[in-house]
């Protein structure tokens, strides 16, 4: 997901100089960019008017009146949730609820303490970095600096509300009900609609109301008719819906990403769970139409996500699946084409998860989930295909969607073997009983959504005997430390060739980057193995050089041969460096000249490069906001053509 002010057209502060991204793109692309922006502005005129009216009303603090509040005092009619409570889910929810009452929550896959002595909730605070946000109008939000804005956003997603509701419904204990009431009342009191960090990003608003309404579905049957919670939920739903519809994260239905899917998720939840709300029906129908359209845009024909990130593809699968379940379980069918795209995406996620369960972090990974119950690894993405049941609509196994992983998933799904090319997403994967090899050449710029891609063109990841050896470094953070952010999305953090210190696509702000070229990828199988070939020309304009790479795996000799060609390279070309980013668990046993012996657990590989190797320090981020050091093996490039050999020790 993005960060407020990080992907808009607002000016950027670079070395004390304000630089407009739009002006830079006009200089680079000329009149075609100006014409495109004018068309988008014209087509999006109506939505901007709606947003301005909403902002004006919020600035004047006009009261939003929910249609549900104007009805009789009887409890509203409540639709079906996207999933049912099971004994297994209730067990997980009970544990998470006890932790939450004690001041602990799961944040980015690890337990953290969000409060100690105080009883108030950290709605306006990044409690990891002790940063505070002023409760200003959301269009005027000021970030304090060195903060991680995703911390309060993650707390504000209200996954805890579902956990508490499930614990209350399954046990009847008042402590869970009291905590749930306190949580919802505190949010309503401390976060007037449109004010504060919790309203700074419409994606977060959509996910929050989805979870709030699912908590309500769980507890509504045990509430008295005159319980004040009915009115509170109705008001929150209406406020969230009005905000979402006025702040949809799309440009004239032309540019949108995972944020917009979360907007639709929130609108769908309001419309189907509170069906008697007139505007809710309008939002429900809008979200249904748009979900049908957007899934065909964001999920490419080969099943990959168009943003070029593996973990974000997991997130949009969850949101599309939950949207579909909301409608299906409330008598509104989604098309076969919708479920086919969701199934293709789930299949892709399975291919990208090796037998070890640790999917490569190609592109950004913010550890984002709509809802979770399990504390297991977020890296295993095979549960998506298991929930799809091999194709068609999601089977009656929704609990497998809200788990990060479960032991039975792999047994039910089976093992994927062979060579798979994803031509639209520009990934290729080979896997057998011992080897997982992935080569990436992502190019999200062609969809104008490069925000979650890294400098990973022609980079590779390799696992041997379920042990990761060469890995993608992950993400680290978005806003807390810009040097870490840029370091981990840099070419330096990927196993490929870099010219001088140049990036494949130059960074502009937290998410954007300027496109310098494109990429291509193909794969084929021979008698003794597989060959993956790729090219990118991101250095062509600046240095006159095109990088071609051929990765050949010989399953007889158990070797991976990497052949690199720098077309246009000569003695006057800038310095070039070939890097191999190691998993932090890998031990360098020996390093002699151009030969390194590496060990991870009970597996070994030998790396033989065309020139002497050295070691530099790098970073690795297993999940968001988690960082450790790792080793990067560095080889200078002295010729236009070079060959590297990786021997898999038997």
Coordinates of C-alpha atoms in Angstrom, one line a residue:
X1 CA 0.0 0.0 0.0
X2 CA 1.1 3.6 -0.4
X3 CA 1.7 6.4 2.0
X4 CA -0.1 9.7 2.2
X5 CA 1.6 12.3 0.0
X6 CA 4.0 9.6 -1.3
X7 CA 2.4 9.0 -4.7
X8 CA 0.5 12.2 -5.5
X9 CA 1.6 14.9 -7.9
X10 CA 2.7 17.2 -5.0
X11 CA 6.2 18.6 -5.0
X12 CA 9.1 16.6 -3.7
X13 CA 11.8 17.9 -1.4
X14 CA 15.2 16.9 -2.8
X15 CA 18.5 18.2 -1.2
X16 CA 16.6 21.3 -0.1
X17 CA 15.2 22.0 -3.6
X18 CA 11.5 21.5 -4.4
X19 CA 11.1 19.5 -7.6
X20 CA 7.7 18.9 -9.2
X21 CA 7.3 15.3 -10.4
X22 CA 4.9 16.5 -13.1
X23 CA 7.4 19.0 -14.4
X24 CA 10.1 16.4 -14.6
X25 CA 7.8 14.1 -16.5
X26 CA 6.8 16.8 -18.9
X27 CA 10.5 17.4 -19.6
X28 CA 11.1 13.7 -20.2
X29 CA 7.9 12.8 -22.2
X30 CA 6.9 16.1 -23.8
X31 CA 3.5 16.9 -25.2
X32 CA 2.2 13.3 -25.0
X33 CA 2.3 13.4 -21.2
X34 CA 0.6 16.8 -21.1
X35 CA -2.2 15.5 -23.4
X36 CA -2.6 12.4 -21.3
X37 CA -2.9 14.4 -18.0
X38 CA -5.4 16.8 -19.6
X39 CA -7.6 13.9 -20.6
X40 CA -7.4 12.4 -17.2
X41 CA -8.2 15.7 -15.5
X42 CA -11.2 16.2 -17.8
X43 CA -12.6 12.7 -17.2
X44 CA -12.1 12.9 -13.5
X45 CA -13.7 16.4 -13.1
X46 CA -16.8 15.1 -11.4
X47 CA -15.0 13.0 -8.8
X48 CA -12.8 15.9 -7.9
X49 CA -15.9 18.1 -7.3
X50 CA -17.4 15.4 -5.1
X51 CA -14.2 15.3 -3.0
X52 CA -14.0 19.0 -2.7
X53 CA -17.6 19.2 -1.4
X54 CA -16.8 16.4 1.1
X55 CA -13.6 18.2 2.3
X56 CA -15.5 21.5 2.6
X57 CA -18.2 19.8 4.7
X58 CA -15.5 18.2 6.9
X59 CA -13.7 21.5 7.4
X60 CA -17.0 23.0 8.5
X61 CA -17.6 20.0 10.7
X62 CA -21.0 19.4 9.3
X63 CA -22.7 16.3 10.9
X64 CA -23.1 13.3 8.7
X65 CA -26.5 11.7 9.4
X66 CA -26.8 8.0 8.7
X67 CA -30.1 6.8 7.2
X68 CA -30.0 4.0 9.8
X69 CA -30.1 6.6 12.5
X70 CA -33.3 8.1 11.1
X71 CA -35.1 4.8 11.3
X72 CA -36.9 3.3 14.2
X73 CA -35.2 2.0 17.3
X74 CA -35.3 -1.6 16.1
X75 CA -32.1 -3.3 15.3
X76 CA -31.2 -3.1 11.6
X77 CA -31.3 -6.0 9.2
X78 CA -27.9 -7.5 8.9
X79 CA -26.5 -9.4 5.9
X80 CA -24.1 -12.3 5.8
X81 CA -20.4 -12.0 6.5
X82 CA -17.7 -13.2 4.0
X83 CA -16.9 -16.1 6.3
X84 CA -18.3 -18.0 9.3
X85 CA -16.9 -18.5 12.7
X86 CA -15.5 -22.0 13.2
X87 CA -14.1 -23.6 16.4
X88 CA -10.6 -23.4 15.0
X89 CA -10.9 -19.7 14.1
X90 CA -12.5 -19.0 17.6
X91 CA -9.5 -20.7 19.2
X92 CA -7.1 -18.4 17.4
X93 CA -9.3 -15.3 18.1
X94 CA -9.4 -16.1 21.8
X95 CA -5.6 -16.1 22.0
X96 CA -5.3 -12.9 20.0
X97 CA -8.0 -11.2 22.1
X98 CA -6.3 -12.1 25.4
X99 CA -3.1 -10.6 24.0
X100 CA -4.9 -7.4 22.8
X101 CA -6.6 -6.8 26.2
X102 CA -3.1 -7.2 27.7
X103 CA -1.7 -4.5 25.4
X104 CA -0.1 -6.7 22.8
X105 CA -1.0 -7.1 19.1
X106 CA 0.5 -8.8 16.0
X107 CA 2.1 -6.1 13.9
X108 CA 3.7 -7.0 10.5
X109 CA 3.8 -10.7 11.6
X110 CA 5.4 -10.2 15.1
X111 CA 4.0 -9.5 18.6
X112 CA 4.5 -5.9 19.8
X113 CA 3.3 -4.0 22.9
X114 CA 1.1 -1.1 21.8
X115 CA 0.2 0.1 25.3
X116 CA 1.4 -0.5 28.9
X117 CA 0.0 1.7 31.7
X118 CA -2.4 3.8 29.7
X119 CA -5.8 2.5 28.7
X120 CA -6.3 4.8 25.6
X121 CA -5.6 3.4 22.2
X122 CA -2.8 4.7 20.0
X123 CA -4.9 6.1 17.1
X124 CA -2.6 9.0 16.5
X125 CA 0.7 7.6 17.4
X126 CA 3.5 5.5 15.8
X127 CA 4.2 3.6 19.0
X128 CA 7.3 1.9 17.5
X129 CA 9.1 5.2 16.9
X130 CA 7.3 7.3 19.4
X131 CA 5.9 9.7 16.8
X132 CA 2.6 11.6 17.1
X133 CA 0.3 12.9 14.5
X134 CA -1.9 16.0 15.0
X135 CA -5.6 15.4 14.5
X136 CA -5.9 17.7 11.5
X137 CA -8.2 17.6 8.5
X138 CA -7.0 14.7 6.4
X139 CA -6.0 16.9 3.4
X140 CA -3.7 18.8 5.7
X141 CA -2.0 16.0 7.5
X142 CA 1.6 16.7 8.7
X143 CA 4.0 13.9 9.2
X144 CA 6.5 14.5 12.0
X145 CA 9.4 12.8 10.3
X146 CA 11.3 9.6 11.1
X147 CA 7.9 8.0 11.6
X148 CA 6.3 4.9 10.1
X149 CA 2.8 5.9 9.2
X150 CA 1.8 2.3 8.6
X151 CA 2.0 1.6 12.4
X152 CA -1.1 3.6 13.4
X153 CA -2.7 2.6 10.1
X154 CA -2.2 -1.1 10.9
X155 CA -3.7 -0.6 14.3
X156 CA -6.6 1.3 12.8
X157 CA -7.5 -1.6 10.4
X158 CA -9.4 -3.0 13.3
X159 CA -8.5 -6.7 12.9
X160 CA -8.7 -6.8 16.7
X161 CA -12.4 -6.0 16.5
X162 CA -13.1 -9.2 14.6
X163 CA -10.9 -11.2 17.1
X164 CA -12.8 -9.7 20.1
X165 CA -16.2 -10.2 18.6
X166 CA -15.4 -13.8 17.8
X167 CA -14.1 -14.4 21.4
X168 CA -17.2 -12.7 22.8
X169 CA -19.6 -14.7 20.6
X170 CA -17.9 -18.0 21.3
X171 CA -17.4 -17.7 25.1
X172 CA -20.0 -15.2 26.2
X173 CA -17.4 -13.5 28.5
X174 CA -18.2 -9.9 29.1
X175 CA -14.5 -8.9 29.1
X176 CA -14.3 -9.4 25.4
X177 CA -17.5 -7.5 24.8
X178 CA -16.4 -4.6 27.0
X179 CA -13.1 -4.3 25.1
X180 CA -14.8 -4.4 21.8
X181 CA -17.2 -1.6 22.9
X182 CA -14.4 0.4 24.3
X183 CA -12.4 0.0 21.1
X184 CA -15.2 1.1 18.8
X185 CA -16.4 4.0 21.1
X186 CA -12.8 5.2 21.4
X187 CA -12.3 5.3 17.6
X188 CA -15.6 7.2 17.1
X189 CA -14.7 9.7 19.9
X190 CA -11.0 10.2 19.0
X191 CA -11.3 10.1 15.2
X192 CA -14.1 12.4 13.9
X193 CA -14.7 11.6 10.3
X194 CA -12.0 13.2 8.1
X195 CA -9.7 14.2 10.9
X196 CA -6.4 12.6 11.9
X197 CA -4.1 10.0 10.5
X198 CA -6.7 7.3 10.5
X199 CA -8.5 9.2 7.7
X200 CA -5.4 10.0 5.7
X201 CA -5.6 7.0 3.3
X202 CA -8.9 5.7 1.8
X203 CA -7.4 2.2 1.6
X204 CA -7.2 2.0 5.4
X205 CA -10.8 3.3 5.7
X206 CA -12.0 0.5 3.4
X207 CA -10.2 -2.3 5.3
X208 CA -11.3 -0.9 8.7
X209 CA -15.0 -0.8 7.9
X210 CA -14.8 -4.3 6.5
X211 CA -13.5 -5.6 9.8
X212 CA -15.8 -3.4 11.9
X213 CA -18.9 -4.7 10.1
X214 CA -17.7 -8.3 10.3
X215 CA -17.3 -7.9 14.1
X216 CA -20.8 -6.5 14.2
X217 CA -22.2 -9.5 12.2
X218 CA -20.7 -11.9 14.8
X219 CA -22.2 -10.1 17.9
X220 CA -25.5 -8.6 16.5
X221 CA -27.6 -11.7 17.4
X222 CA -26.7 -11.3 21.1
X223 CA -27.3 -7.6 21.3
X224 CA -30.5 -6.2 22.8
X225 CA -32.8 -4.3 20.3
X226 CA -32.0 -1.0 22.1
X227 CA -28.3 -1.6 22.4
X228 CA -26.4 1.6 21.5
X229 CA -23.9 -0.5 19.5
X230 CA -26.5 -0.7 16.7
X231 CA -26.5 3.1 16.3
X232 CA -22.7 3.4 16.6
X233 CA -22.1 0.8 13.9
X234 CA -24.6 2.4 11.6
X235 CA -23.0 5.8 12.0
X236 CA -19.5 4.4 11.5
X237 CA -20.6 2.6 8.4
X238 CA -22.3 5.7 6.9
X239 CA -19.3 7.9 7.7
X240 CA -16.9 5.4 6.2
X241 CA -19.0 4.9 3.1
X242 CA -19.4 8.7 2.5
X243 CA -15.7 9.2 2.9
X244 CA -14.8 6.3 0.6
X245 CA -17.2 7.4 -2.2
X246 CA -15.8 10.9 -2.0
X247 CA -12.2 9.8 -1.9
X248 CA -11.9 6.9 -4.3
X249 CA -8.3 6.2 -5.1
X250 CA -8.6 6.2 -8.9
X251 CA -7.9 8.7 -11.6
X252 CA -11.0 8.8 -13.9
X253 CA -11.1 4.9 -13.7
X254 CA -7.8 4.9 -15.6
X255 CA -5.2 4.7 -12.9
X256 CA -5.7 2.6 -9.8
X257 CA -3.9 -0.1 -7.8
X258 CA -4.4 -2.2 -4.7
X259 CA -5.7 0.9 -2.8
X260 CA -8.8 1.1 -5.1
X261 CA -9.6 -2.6 -4.5
X262 CA -9.6 -1.8 -0.7
X263 CA -12.0 1.1 -1.4
X264 CA -14.3 -1.3 -3.1
X265 CA -14.0 -3.9 -0.3
X266 CA -15.2 -1.3 2.2
X267 CA -18.1 -0.1 0.0
X268 CA -19.2 -3.7 -0.7
X269 CA -19.1 -4.6 3.0
X270 CA -21.4 -1.6 3.9
X271 CA -23.8 -2.4 1.1
X272 CA -24.3 -6.1 1.8
X273 CA -24.0 -6.2 5.5
X274 CA -26.3 -3.2 6.1
X275 CA -28.8 -3.7 3.1
X276 CA -31.4 -1.2 4.4
X277 CA -29.1 1.8 4.0
X278 CA -30.2 3.5 0.7
X279 CA -26.7 4.8 -0.1
X280 CA -25.4 1.5 1.0
X281 CA -27.2 -0.1 -1.9
X282 CA -25.7 2.5 -4.3
X283 CA -22.2 1.8 -2.9
X284 CA -22.8 -2.0 -3.1
X285 CA -23.8 -1.9 -6.8
X286 CA -21.0 0.5 -7.6
X287 CA -18.4 -1.7 -5.9
X288 CA -19.7 -4.8 -7.6
X289 CA -19.4 -3.3 -11.1
X290 CA -16.0 -1.9 -10.4
X291 CA -14.6 -5.1 -8.9
X292 CA -15.7 -7.0 -12.1
X293 CA -13.8 -4.4 -14.2
X294 CA -10.7 -3.9 -12.0
X295 CA -9.9 -7.6 -11.5
X296 CA -9.4 -7.9 -15.3
X297 CA -7.0 -4.9 -15.2
X298 CA -5.0 -5.7 -12.1
X299 CA -4.8 -9.4 -12.6
X300 CA -3.0 -10.0 -15.9
X301 CA -4.0 -12.8 -18.2
X302 CA -1.2 -15.0 -16.9
X303 CA -2.4 -14.6 -13.3
X304 CA 0.3 -12.1 -12.1
X305 CA -0.5 -8.8 -10.4
X306 CA 0.1 -5.8 -12.6
X307 CA 2.1 -3.9 -9.8
X308 CA 5.0 -6.3 -10.1
X309 CA 5.1 -7.3 -6.5
X310 CA 4.6 -10.9 -5.3
X311 CA 3.3 -10.0 -1.8
X312 CA 1.0 -7.3 -3.1
X313 CA -0.4 -9.9 -5.5
X314 CA -1.3 -11.9 -2.4
X315 CA -3.0 -8.8 -0.8
X316 CA -5.2 -8.1 -3.9
X317 CA -6.1 -11.8 -4.1
X318 CA -7.4 -11.6 -0.5
X319 CA -9.4 -8.5 -1.2
X320 CA -10.9 -9.8 -4.5
X321 CA -11.8 -13.1 -2.9
X322 CA -13.4 -11.4 0.1
X323 CA -15.4 -9.1 -2.2
X324 CA -16.6 -12.1 -4.1
X325 CA -17.6 -14.0 -1.0
X326 CA -19.5 -11.0 0.4
X327 CA -21.7 -10.8 -2.8
X328 CA -22.1 -14.6 -3.3
X329 CA -23.1 -15.2 0.4
X330 CA -25.7 -12.4 0.1
X331 CA -27.4 -13.7 -3.1
X332 CA -25.4 -11.5 -5.6
X333 CA -23.3 -13.7 -7.9
X334 CA -20.0 -12.6 -9.4
X335 CA -19.3 -13.6 -13.0
X336 CA -17.3 -16.8 -14.0
X337 CA -14.7 -14.5 -15.5
X338 CA -14.2 -12.8 -12.1
X339 CA -13.5 -16.1 -10.3
X340 CA -11.3 -17.3 -13.2
X341 CA -9.1 -14.3 -12.7
X342 CA -9.0 -14.9 -9.0
X343 CA -8.1 -18.5 -9.6
X344 CA -5.3 -17.6 -12.0
X345 CA -3.9 -15.2 -9.4
X346 CA -4.0 -17.9 -6.7
X347 CA -2.2 -20.4 -9.1
X348 CA 0.6 -17.8 -9.6
X349 CA 1.0 -17.3 -5.9
X350 CA 1.5 -21.1 -5.5
X351 CA 4.1 -21.2 -8.2
X352 CA 5.9 -18.3 -6.5
X353 CA 6.1 -20.2 -3.2
X354 CA 8.8 -22.9 -3.0
X355 CA 8.4 -26.0 -0.9
X356 CA 10.1 -24.2 2.0
X357 CA 7.1 -21.9 2.2
X358 CA 9.2 -18.7 1.8
X359 CA 8.1 -16.9 -1.3
X360 CA 10.6 -14.4 -2.8
X361 CA 10.0 -10.8 -2.0
X362 CA 10.1 -9.5 -5.5
X363 CA 8.9 -5.9 -5.3
X364 CA 7.6 -4.3 -2.1
X365 CA 6.4 -6.3 0.9
X366 CA 4.5 -4.3 3.6
X367 CA 3.2 -7.5 5.3
X368 CA -0.3 -6.2 4.6
X369 CA -3.3 -8.4 5.4
X370 CA -7.0 -7.5 5.4
X371 CA -7.6 -9.9 8.3
X372 CA -5.5 -12.6 10.0
X373 CA -5.9 -15.1 12.7
X374 CA -2.8 -17.2 12.5
X375 CA 0.6 -16.2 13.8
X376 CA 2.3 -18.4 11.1
X377 CA 4.6 -17.1 8.4
X378 CA 3.2 -14.5 6.0
X379 CA 5.5 -15.8 3.3
X380 CA 3.6 -19.0 2.3
X381 CA 1.1 -18.0 -0.4
X382 CA -0.2 -21.4 -1.3
X383 CA -3.3 -21.1 0.9
X384 CA -4.9 -19.0 -1.9
X385 CA -5.0 -21.9 -4.4
X386 CA -6.1 -24.2 -1.7
X387 CA -9.1 -21.9 -0.9
X388 CA -9.9 -21.7 -4.6
X389 CA -10.2 -25.5 -4.7
X390 CA -8.4 -25.8 -8.1
X391 CA -10.6 -23.2 -9.9
X392 CA -13.9 -21.5 -10.1
X393 CA -15.4 -19.7 -7.1
X394 CA -13.8 -19.9 -3.7
X395 CA -14.8 -23.2 -2.1
X396 CA -16.5 -23.4 1.2
X397 CA -13.1 -23.1 2.9
X398 CA -12.9 -19.4 3.8
X399 CA -10.9 -20.0 6.9
X400 CA -8.0 -20.9 4.7
X401 CA -8.0 -17.4 3.4
X402 CA -7.7 -15.7 6.7
X403 CA -4.9 -18.0 7.9
X404 CA -1.5 -17.0 6.7
X405 CA -0.7 -20.7 6.3
X406 CA -1.9 -24.0 7.7
X407 CA -0.2 -27.4 7.8
X408 CA -2.8 -29.2 5.7
X409 CA -2.6 -26.7 2.8
X410 CA 0.4 -28.3 1.0
X411 CA -1.0 -31.8 1.3
X412 CA -4.3 -30.7 -0.2
X413 CA -2.8 -28.6 -3.0
X414 CA 0.0 -31.0 -4.1
X415 CA 3.5 -30.0 -5.3
X416 CA 4.1 -28.0 -8.4
X417 CA 7.0 -29.1 -10.6
X418 CA 8.5 -28.0 -13.9
X419 CA 9.1 -24.7 -15.7
X420 CA 6.6 -21.9 -15.7
X421 CA 6.8 -18.6 -17.6
X422 CA 4.6 -15.7 -16.7
X423 CA 5.0 -13.6 -19.8
X424 CA 2.7 -10.7 -18.8
X425 CA 4.2 -10.3 -15.3
X426 CA 7.7 -11.2 -16.6
X427 CA 8.6 -13.8 -14.1
X428 CA 9.9 -17.3 -14.8
X429 CA 10.1 -20.1 -12.2
X430 CA 11.7 -23.6 -12.3
X431 CA 11.1 -26.0 -9.5
X432 CA 11.8 -29.7 -8.8
X433 CA 12.3 -31.8 -5.7
X434 CA 15.5 -29.9 -4.8
X435 CA 15.6 -26.6 -6.7
X436 CA 13.5 -23.5 -6.8
X437 CA 14.9 -20.9 -9.3
X438 CA 13.1 -17.6 -10.1
X439 CA 14.2 -14.9 -12.5
X440 CA 12.4 -11.6 -12.6
X441 CA 12.1 -8.8 -15.2
X442 CA 9.1 -6.9 -13.9
X443 CA 8.1 -3.7 -15.7
X444 CA 5.0 -2.1 -14.0
X445 CA 5.8 1.2 -15.6
X446 CA 3.9 0.1 -18.7
X447 CA 0.8 0.2 -16.6
X448 CA 1.8 3.5 -14.9
X449 CA 1.9 1.8 -11.5
X450 CA 5.6 1.4 -10.7
X451 CA 5.2 2.2 -7.0
X452 CA 5.9 -1.3 -5.7
X453 CA 8.6 -2.5 -8.0
X454 CA 12.3 -2.6 -7.3
X455 CA 15.5 -2.5 -9.3
X456 CA 15.3 -6.2 -9.8
X457 CA 15.3 -6.7 -13.6
X458 CA 17.2 -9.9 -14.5
X459 CA 17.7 -10.6 -10.8
X460 CA 17.4 -14.2 -9.6
X461 CA 16.5 -16.1 -6.4
X462 CA 17.6 -19.6 -5.7
X463 CA 16.7 -22.3 -3.1
X464 CA 18.4 -25.7 -2.9
X465 CA 17.0 -28.4 -0.7
X466 CA 14.5 -26.0 0.9
X467 CA 17.3 -23.6 1.9
X468 CA 17.4 -20.1 0.5
X469 CA 20.9 -19.1 -0.8
X470 CA 20.4 -16.1 -3.1
X471 CA 17.5 -13.9 -2.1
X472 CA 15.7 -10.6 -2.6
X473 CA 16.4 -8.2 0.3
X474 CA 12.8 -7.3 1.0
X475 CA 11.4 -3.8 1.8
X476 CA 12.4 -2.6 5.3
X477 CA 10.1 0.4 5.6
X478 CA 8.5 3.2 3.5
X479 CA 8.8 6.4 5.5
X480 CA 10.8 5.9 8.7
X481 CA 14.2 5.8 7.1
X482 CA 14.5 6.8 3.5
X483 CA 18.0 5.5 3.2
X484 CA 16.9 2.0 4.1
X485 CA 13.9 2.3 1.7
X486 CA 16.1 3.3 -1.2
X487 CA 18.8 0.8 -0.3
X488 CA 16.5 -2.2 -0.4
X489 CA 14.8 -1.3 -3.7
X490 CA 18.1 -0.4 -5.3
X491 CA 19.8 -2.5 -7.9
X492 CA 22.5 -3.1 -5.2
X493 CA 20.1 -5.2 -3.2
X494 CA 19.5 -7.6 -6.1
X495 CA 21.5 -10.3 -7.7
X496 CA 22.1 -8.6 -11.1
X497 CA 24.5 -6.2 -12.8
X498 CA 24.7 -2.5 -11.9
X499 CA 26.4 0.2 -14.0
X500 CA 28.2 2.7 -11.8
X501 CA 25.8 3.6 -9.1
X502 CA 22.9 4.1 -11.5
X503 CA 19.4 2.7 -10.9
X504 CA 17.5 0.8 -13.6
X505 CA 14.7 3.3 -13.0
X506 CA 15.6 6.4 -11.0
X507 CA 13.7 6.9 -7.7
X508 CA 11.3 9.9 -7.3
X509 CA 9.9 10.0 -3.8
X510 CA 8.8 7.1 -1.6
X511 CA 7.1 5.2 -4.4
X512 CA 7.5 6.6 -7.9
X513 CA 10.4 6.0 -10.2
X514 CA 11.2 7.4 -13.7
X515 CA 11.1 4.8 -16.5
X516 CA 14.4 4.4 -18.3
X517 CA 13.6 1.3 -20.4
X518 CA 11.7 -1.9 -20.6
X519 CA 12.4 -5.6 -20.2
X520 CA 11.6 -9.0 -21.8
X521 CA 11.7 -12.6 -20.6
X522 CA 11.3 -16.0 -22.2
X523 CA 11.9 -19.6 -21.0
X524 CA 12.4 -23.0 -22.7
X525 CA 13.2 -26.5 -21.7
X526 CA 15.8 -28.8 -23.2
X527 CA 17.0 -32.4 -22.8
X528 CA 19.1 -31.7 -19.7
X529 CA 17.4 -28.7 -18.0
X530 CA 15.9 -25.3 -18.6
X531 CA 16.9 -22.0 -19.9
X532 CA 15.5 -18.6 -18.9
X533 CA 16.5 -15.6 -21.1
X534 CA 15.9 -12.0 -20.4
X535 CA 16.9 -8.5 -21.4
X536 CA 16.5 -4.9 -20.3
X537 CA 17.6 -1.6 -21.8
X538 CA 17.3 0.6 -18.8
X539 CA 21.0 1.7 -19.2
X540 CA 20.7 2.3 -22.9
X541 CA 19.7 6.0 -22.9
X542 CA 22.4 6.9 -20.4
X543 CA 25.3 4.6 -21.2
X544 CA 24.4 3.0 -24.5
X545 CA 24.3 -0.5 -22.9
X546 CA 21.7 -3.2 -23.0
X547 CA 21.9 -6.1 -20.4
X548 CA 21.2 -9.6 -21.6
X549 CA 21.1 -12.6 -19.2
X550 CA 20.7 -16.3 -19.8
X551 CA 20.2 -18.6 -16.8
X552 CA 20.6 -22.3 -17.5
X553 CA 19.9 -25.0 -15.0
X554 CA 21.3 -28.4 -15.8
X555 CA 19.4 -31.0 -13.8
X556 CA 21.9 -33.7 -14.6
X557 CA 25.1 -31.9 -13.4
X558 CA 23.1 -29.9 -10.8
X559 CA 24.6 -26.6 -12.0
X560 CA 23.2 -23.1 -12.6
X561 CA 25.1 -21.2 -15.3
X562 CA 24.5 -17.5 -15.6
X563 CA 25.7 -15.9 -18.9
X564 CA 25.7 -12.1 -18.9
X565 CA 26.2 -9.9 -22.0
X566 CA 26.5 -6.1 -21.9
X567 CA 25.8 -5.0 -25.4
X568 CA 27.6 -1.7 -26.1
X569 CA 30.0 -2.1 -23.2
X570 CA 33.7 -1.1 -23.9
X571 CA 36.7 0.2 -22.1
X572 CA 35.2 3.7 -21.8
X573 CA 32.0 2.5 -20.2
X574 CA 31.3 3.2 -16.6
X575 CA 32.3 0.7 -13.9
X576 CA 30.0 -2.3 -13.8
X577 CA 29.4 -4.6 -10.8
X578 CA 27.9 -8.1 -10.5
X579 CA 26.3 -8.8 -7.1
X580 CA 24.9 -11.9 -5.4
X581 CA 22.7 -11.1 -2.4
X582 CA 22.8 -13.9 0.2
X583 CA 20.1 -15.0 2.5
X584 CA 21.2 -13.9 6.0
X585 CA 21.2 -17.5 7.2
X586 CA 23.9 -18.4 4.6
X587 CA 27.4 -18.9 5.9
X588 CA 30.4 -18.2 3.7
X589 CA 32.6 -21.2 4.4
X590 CA 35.5 -20.3 2.1
X591 CA 36.2 -17.4 -0.1
X592 CA 39.3 -17.8 -2.4
X593 CA 39.7 -15.5 -5.3
X594 CA 36.7 -16.1 -7.6
X595 CA 35.4 -19.1 -5.7
X596 CA 33.0 -19.2 -2.7
X597 CA 31.6 -22.1 -0.8
X598 CA 28.3 -21.4 0.8
X599 CA 26.3 -23.3 3.4
X600 CA 22.8 -23.0 4.7
X601 CA 21.8 -25.7 7.1
X602 CA 22.6 -29.1 5.6
X603 CA 22.8 -27.7 2.0
X604 CA 25.9 -26.4 0.2
X605 CA 26.6 -24.6 -3.1
X606 CA 29.8 -23.3 -4.7
X607 CA 29.8 -20.0 -6.5
X608 CA 32.5 -19.5 -9.3
X609 CA 32.6 -16.0 -10.8
X610 CA 34.7 -14.6 -13.7
X611 CA 36.7 -12.3 -11.4
X612 CA 37.8 -12.2 -7.8
X613 CA 35.0 -11.9 -5.2
X614 CA 34.7 -9.6 -2.2
X615 CA 32.1 -9.2 0.4
X616 CA 30.1 -6.1 1.3
X617 CA 27.4 -5.5 3.9
X618 CA 23.8 -5.5 2.8
X619 CA 20.4 -5.5 4.5
X620 CA 17.6 -8.0 4.6
X621 CA 14.0 -7.5 5.7
X622 CA 12.1 -10.7 6.3
X623 CA 8.9 -8.7 7.0
X624 CA 8.0 -5.1 7.1
X625 CA 9.7 -3.0 9.7
X626 CA 12.1 -5.8 10.4
X627 CA 15.8 -5.4 9.4
X628 CA 19.0 -7.4 9.7
X629 CA 22.4 -7.5 8.0
X630 CA 23.3 -9.9 5.3
X631 CA 26.3 -10.5 3.1
X632 CA 26.5 -9.5 -0.6
X633 CA 29.2 -11.1 -2.8
X634 CA 30.6 -8.6 -5.3
X635 CA 32.4 -9.3 -8.5
X636 CA 33.8 -6.5 -10.8
X637 CA 32.9 -6.7 -14.5
X638 CA 35.9 -6.5 -16.8
X639 CA 34.5 -7.8 -20.0
X640 CA 31.3 -7.4 -22.1
X641 CA 30.6 -11.1 -21.8
X642 CA 30.9 -13.1 -18.5
X643 CA 29.8 -16.4 -17.1
X644 CA 29.1 -17.4 -13.5
X645 CA 28.7 -21.0 -12.4
X646 CA 26.7 -22.2 -9.3
X647 CA 27.4 -25.8 -8.4
X648 CA 24.8 -27.5 -6.2
X649 CA 26.8 -29.7 -3.9
X650 CA 25.2 -33.2 -3.6

